[in-house]
């Protein structure tokens, strides 16, 4: 594993990182235990599979990962929790290898961070989830006000997509110990309503927000 990938893994361990635990709880709360083994999930910004491990413990078995790092993939696949692992950036472009309405659920832990997922990733995420499916992801509070890519962009985009009927907010829960005691954050759960959406229109809107 590359040094930067090992460093990434160590950071989350040292900081008592809990985002992946809370996201896994949100998914498990949504799906009844007797159907979890058949729920198809895409783990975006999957890294070394910390979130997928938690989902596996809760009975989910149809797990795919997506992350651009070969080093992360190598570590993740050792854990035996992923069916497929896609070396892809989720940056707003259409991922042709993945069909519309492929998944029942899409999850993200630690992906909405400096230099990782851009705001424009959201429409492509929605495309991949079946209408009626759920998206569950965590975002630290500070990212909305401290990361240039997200300031006055990420939250408005989430609202635009809801107004347009792409998804509907089920709930959001706040945790004071999201990363550690000094970094609270939110876990969002959205129900996907329309997979056939025009992602380009949202990217154009975002281009006018800087």
mmCIF file of C-alpha atoms in Angstrom:
data_model
loop_
_atom_site.group_PDB
_atom_site.id
_atom_site.type_symbol
_atom_site.label_atom_id
_atom_site.label_comp_id
_atom_site.label_asym_id
_atom_site.label_seq_id
_atom_site.Cartn_x
_atom_site.Cartn_y
_atom_site.Cartn_z
ATOM 1 C CA UNK A 1 0.000 0.000 0.000
ATOM 2 C CA UNK A 2 1.267 3.474 -0.874
ATOM 3 C CA UNK A 3 2.528 5.620 1.992
ATOM 4 C CA UNK A 4 -0.234 8.191 1.523
ATOM 5 C CA UNK A 5 -2.898 5.493 1.698
ATOM 6 C CA UNK A 6 -1.429 4.118 4.944
ATOM 7 C CA UNK A 7 -1.269 7.654 6.331
ATOM 8 C CA UNK A 8 -4.927 8.175 5.395
ATOM 9 C CA UNK A 9 -5.893 4.994 7.235
ATOM 10 C CA UNK A 10 -3.877 5.970 10.315
ATOM 11 C CA UNK A 11 -5.444 9.434 10.515
ATOM 12 C CA UNK A 12 -8.952 8.026 10.874
ATOM 13 C CA UNK A 13 -7.825 5.488 13.488
ATOM 14 C CA UNK A 14 -5.994 8.052 15.603
ATOM 15 C CA UNK A 15 -8.839 10.567 15.481
ATOM 16 C CA UNK A 16 -11.425 8.065 16.689
ATOM 17 C CA UNK A 17 -13.310 8.620 13.467
ATOM 18 C CA UNK A 18 -16.997 7.613 13.671
ATOM 19 C CA UNK A 19 -18.591 8.854 10.441
ATOM 20 C CA UNK A 20 -18.577 5.352 8.937
ATOM 21 C CA UNK A 21 -20.254 3.934 12.045
ATOM 22 C CA UNK A 22 -23.076 6.455 11.908
ATOM 23 C CA UNK A 23 -23.611 6.025 8.155
ATOM 24 C CA UNK A 24 -23.771 2.234 8.597
ATOM 25 C CA UNK A 25 -26.335 2.671 11.376
ATOM 26 C CA UNK A 26 -28.419 4.919 9.120
ATOM 27 C CA UNK A 27 -28.474 2.283 6.374
ATOM 28 C CA UNK A 28 -29.252 -0.571 8.756
ATOM 29 C CA UNK A 29 -32.082 1.450 10.270
ATOM 30 C CA UNK A 30 -33.645 1.853 6.822
ATOM 31 C CA UNK A 31 -33.538 -1.769 5.649
ATOM 32 C CA UNK A 32 -35.167 -4.609 7.582
ATOM 33 C CA UNK A 33 -32.718 -7.256 8.706
ATOM 34 C CA UNK A 34 -34.313 -10.054 6.674
ATOM 35 C CA UNK A 35 -33.735 -8.258 3.353
ATOM 36 C CA UNK A 36 -30.283 -6.788 3.927
ATOM 37 C CA UNK A 37 -28.423 -9.625 2.204
ATOM 38 C CA UNK A 38 -30.125 -8.771 -1.107
ATOM 39 C CA UNK A 39 -29.747 -4.961 -0.940
ATOM 40 C CA UNK A 40 -27.299 -3.769 -3.585
ATOM 41 C CA UNK A 41 -25.080 -0.961 -2.245
ATOM 42 C CA UNK A 42 -22.452 1.295 -3.834
ATOM 43 C CA UNK A 43 -19.841 2.658 -1.433
ATOM 44 C CA UNK A 44 -18.480 5.876 -2.983
ATOM 45 C CA UNK A 45 -15.028 7.112 -1.920
ATOM 46 C CA UNK A 46 -14.736 3.620 -0.495
ATOM 47 C CA UNK A 47 -11.100 3.847 0.518
ATOM 48 C CA UNK A 48 -9.925 0.783 2.419
ATOM 49 C CA UNK A 49 -13.451 -0.421 3.119
ATOM 50 C CA UNK A 50 -14.045 0.860 6.660
ATOM 51 C CA UNK A 51 -17.712 1.578 5.946
ATOM 52 C CA UNK A 52 -18.241 -1.646 3.999
ATOM 53 C CA UNK A 53 -16.880 -3.651 6.933
ATOM 54 C CA UNK A 54 -19.525 -2.136 9.194
ATOM 55 C CA UNK A 55 -22.274 -2.793 6.656
ATOM 56 C CA UNK A 56 -21.112 -6.403 6.318
ATOM 57 C CA UNK A 57 -21.374 -6.836 10.094
ATOM 58 C CA UNK A 58 -24.986 -5.668 9.833
ATOM 59 C CA UNK A 59 -25.885 -8.320 7.260
ATOM 60 C CA UNK A 60 -25.388 -6.530 3.924
ATOM 61 C CA UNK A 61 -23.727 -8.721 1.300
ATOM 62 C CA UNK A 62 -24.116 -7.004 -2.105
ATOM 63 C CA UNK A 63 -21.436 -4.324 -1.704
ATOM 64 C CA UNK A 64 -19.534 -2.578 -4.491
ATOM 65 C CA UNK A 65 -16.818 0.015 -3.895
ATOM 66 C CA UNK A 66 -15.779 3.029 -5.968
ATOM 67 C CA UNK A 67 -12.552 4.968 -5.436
ATOM 68 C CA UNK A 68 -9.760 6.222 -7.718
ATOM 69 C CA UNK A 69 -6.882 4.903 -5.590
ATOM 70 C CA UNK A 70 -5.320 1.537 -6.541
ATOM 71 C CA UNK A 71 -3.623 1.435 -3.129
ATOM 72 C CA UNK A 72 -6.937 1.807 -1.321
ATOM 73 C CA UNK A 73 -8.480 -0.841 -3.567
ATOM 74 C CA UNK A 74 -5.680 -3.311 -2.821
ATOM 75 C CA UNK A 75 -6.258 -2.973 0.916
ATOM 76 C CA UNK A 76 -10.043 -3.017 0.610
ATOM 77 C CA UNK A 77 -10.202 -6.193 -1.455
ATOM 78 C CA UNK A 78 -8.228 -8.093 1.193
ATOM 79 C CA UNK A 79 -11.234 -7.733 3.502
ATOM 80 C CA UNK A 80 -13.542 -9.827 1.337
ATOM 81 C CA UNK A 81 -16.532 -7.511 1.641
ATOM 82 C CA UNK A 82 -16.766 -6.096 -1.903
ATOM 83 C CA UNK A 83 -18.186 -7.871 -4.937
ATOM 84 C CA UNK A 84 -16.743 -5.254 -7.315
ATOM 85 C CA UNK A 85 -14.445 -2.281 -6.817
ATOM 86 C CA UNK A 86 -14.370 0.431 -9.475
ATOM 87 C CA UNK A 87 -11.277 2.610 -9.910
ATOM 88 C CA UNK A 88 -13.186 5.765 -10.792
ATOM 89 C CA UNK A 89 -13.467 9.401 -9.796
ATOM 90 C CA UNK A 90 -16.963 10.490 -8.806
ATOM 91 C CA UNK A 91 -16.583 14.034 -10.094
ATOM 92 C CA UNK A 92 -19.765 14.692 -12.069
ATOM 93 C CA UNK A 93 -18.972 12.834 -15.286
ATOM 94 C CA UNK A 94 -21.147 9.884 -16.299
ATOM 95 C CA UNK A 95 -19.531 6.628 -15.230
ATOM 96 C CA UNK A 96 -20.341 4.538 -18.289
ATOM 97 C CA UNK A 97 -19.405 1.273 -16.599
ATOM 98 C CA UNK A 98 -22.349 1.666 -14.205
ATOM 99 C CA UNK A 99 -25.925 1.629 -15.494
ATOM 100 C CA UNK A 100 -28.716 3.927 -14.340
ATOM 101 C CA UNK A 101 -30.810 2.473 -11.486
ATOM 102 C CA UNK A 102 -28.193 -0.169 -10.595
ATOM 103 C CA UNK A 103 -28.294 0.193 -6.799
ATOM 104 C CA UNK A 104 -30.821 0.120 -3.973
ATOM 105 C CA UNK A 105 -28.565 2.251 -1.814
ATOM 106 C CA UNK A 106 -25.531 4.504 -2.121
ATOM 107 C CA UNK A 107 -23.318 5.456 0.812
ATOM 108 C CA UNK A 108 -20.475 7.885 1.456
ATOM 109 C CA UNK A 109 -18.284 8.229 4.548
ATOM 110 C CA UNK A 110 -15.359 10.690 4.629
ATOM 111 C CA UNK A 111 -15.815 11.478 0.936
ATOM 112 C CA UNK A 112 -17.092 15.020 1.344
ATOM 113 C CA UNK A 113 -13.766 16.473 2.323
ATOM 114 C CA UNK A 114 -11.013 18.761 1.080
ATOM 115 C CA UNK A 115 -9.840 17.612 -2.338
ATOM 116 C CA UNK A 116 -12.169 14.621 -2.527
ATOM 117 C CA UNK A 117 -15.779 14.574 -3.807
ATOM 118 C CA UNK A 118 -16.891 17.752 -5.581
ATOM 119 C CA UNK A 119 -20.423 19.071 -5.241
ATOM 120 C CA UNK A 120 -21.094 18.014 -8.832
ATOM 121 C CA UNK A 121 -20.841 14.349 -7.820
ATOM 122 C CA UNK A 122 -24.360 14.335 -6.358
ATOM 123 C CA UNK A 123 -26.412 14.117 -9.603
ATOM 124 C CA UNK A 124 -24.341 11.168 -10.853
ATOM 125 C CA UNK A 125 -24.849 9.441 -7.501
ATOM 126 C CA UNK A 126 -28.612 9.851 -7.829
ATOM 127 C CA UNK A 127 -28.516 8.395 -11.357
ATOM 128 C CA UNK A 128 -27.104 5.151 -10.039
ATOM 129 C CA UNK A 129 -29.820 4.587 -7.412
ATOM 130 C CA UNK A 130 -33.239 3.156 -8.214
ATOM 131 C CA UNK A 131 -36.250 5.404 -7.527
ATOM 132 C CA UNK A 132 -37.339 4.557 -4.005
ATOM 133 C CA UNK A 133 -33.782 3.706 -3.035
ATOM 134 C CA UNK A 134 -31.842 5.554 -0.359
ATOM 135 C CA UNK A 135 -28.642 7.572 -0.212
ATOM 136 C CA UNK A 136 -26.895 7.893 3.138
ATOM 137 C CA UNK A 137 -23.826 10.080 3.597
ATOM 138 C CA UNK A 138 -21.999 12.038 6.258
ATOM 139 C CA UNK A 139 -20.594 15.583 6.067
ATOM 140 C CA UNK A 140 -18.684 17.413 8.815
ATOM 141 C CA UNK A 141 -20.302 20.734 9.771
ATOM 142 C CA UNK A 142 -17.155 22.685 9.005
ATOM 143 C CA UNK A 143 -17.013 21.546 5.378
ATOM 144 C CA UNK A 144 -20.007 23.725 4.471
ATOM 145 C CA UNK A 145 -18.202 26.887 5.593
ATOM 146 C CA UNK A 146 -14.493 26.113 5.284
ATOM 147 C CA UNK A 147 -14.041 24.225 1.992
ATOM 148 C CA UNK A 148 -14.195 26.465 -1.081
ATOM 149 C CA UNK A 149 -15.730 23.717 -3.241
ATOM 150 C CA UNK A 150 -18.703 23.444 -0.870
ATOM 151 C CA UNK A 151 -19.261 27.038 0.326
ATOM 152 C CA UNK A 152 -22.618 28.260 -1.057
ATOM 153 C CA UNK A 153 -22.556 25.318 -3.488
ATOM 154 C CA UNK A 154 -23.133 21.965 -1.826
ATOM 155 C CA UNK A 155 -26.113 22.912 0.314
ATOM 156 C CA UNK A 156 -27.862 24.890 -2.474
ATOM 157 C CA UNK A 157 -27.336 21.947 -4.848
ATOM 158 C CA UNK A 158 -28.938 19.571 -2.348
ATOM 159 C CA UNK A 159 -31.935 21.922 -2.191
ATOM 160 C CA UNK A 160 -32.164 22.374 -5.986
ATOM 161 C CA UNK A 161 -32.242 18.631 -6.463
ATOM 162 C CA UNK A 162 -35.048 18.291 -3.954
ATOM 163 C CA UNK A 163 -37.063 21.105 -5.536
ATOM 164 C CA UNK A 164 -36.683 19.411 -8.928
ATOM 165 C CA UNK A 165 -37.902 16.072 -7.571
ATOM 166 C CA UNK A 166 -34.595 14.218 -7.936
ATOM 167 C CA UNK A 167 -34.600 13.206 -4.286
ATOM 168 C CA UNK A 168 -36.365 13.883 -1.005
ATOM 169 C CA UNK A 169 -34.778 14.394 2.386
ATOM 170 C CA UNK A 170 -35.825 11.615 4.752
ATOM 171 C CA UNK A 171 -33.892 12.972 7.712
ATOM 172 C CA UNK A 172 -30.586 14.355 8.909
ATOM 173 C CA UNK A 173 -28.977 13.604 12.242
ATOM 174 C CA UNK A 174 -26.326 15.609 14.003
ATOM 175 C CA UNK A 175 -23.463 13.994 15.925
ATOM 176 C CA UNK A 176 -21.085 15.933 18.153
ATOM 177 C CA UNK A 177 -18.404 13.203 17.876
ATOM 178 C CA UNK A 178 -18.685 12.764 14.109
ATOM 179 C CA UNK A 179 -14.891 12.728 13.613
ATOM 180 C CA UNK A 180 -13.768 13.483 17.140
ATOM 181 C CA UNK A 181 -14.982 15.685 19.978
ATOM 182 C CA UNK A 182 -13.917 18.822 18.101
ATOM 183 C CA UNK A 183 -15.518 17.937 14.746
ATOM 184 C CA UNK A 184 -19.301 17.489 14.756
ATOM 185 C CA UNK A 185 -21.178 16.555 11.600
ATOM 186 C CA UNK A 186 -24.390 15.443 9.935
ATOM 187 C CA UNK A 187 -25.615 12.184 8.446
ATOM 188 C CA UNK A 188 -28.143 12.739 5.668
ATOM 189 C CA UNK A 189 -30.615 10.186 4.329
ATOM 190 C CA UNK A 190 -32.318 10.963 1.012
ATOM 191 C CA UNK A 191 -34.910 8.935 -0.877
ATOM 192 C CA UNK A 192 -34.229 8.950 -4.619
ATOM 193 C CA UNK A 193 -37.293 9.936 -6.627
ATOM 194 C CA UNK A 194 -36.089 10.287 -10.225
ATOM 195 C CA UNK A 195 -32.989 8.667 -11.656
ATOM 196 C CA UNK A 196 -33.279 10.161 -15.143
ATOM 197 C CA UNK A 197 -32.071 13.651 -14.259
ATOM 198 C CA UNK A 198 -30.038 16.181 -16.200
ATOM 199 C CA UNK A 199 -26.800 16.393 -14.263
ATOM 200 C CA UNK A 200 -25.408 19.004 -16.658
ATOM 201 C CA UNK A 201 -27.967 21.592 -15.590
ATOM 202 C CA UNK A 202 -26.744 21.382 -12.007
ATOM 203 C CA UNK A 203 -23.112 21.619 -13.038
ATOM 204 C CA UNK A 204 -23.949 24.758 -15.037
ATOM 205 C CA UNK A 205 -25.655 26.245 -11.981
ATOM 206 C CA UNK A 206 -22.639 25.470 -9.855
ATOM 207 C CA UNK A 207 -20.365 27.178 -12.366
ATOM 208 C CA UNK A 208 -22.203 30.435 -11.670
ATOM 209 C CA UNK A 209 -21.881 30.235 -7.886
ATOM 210 C CA UNK A 210 -18.163 31.097 -7.622
#
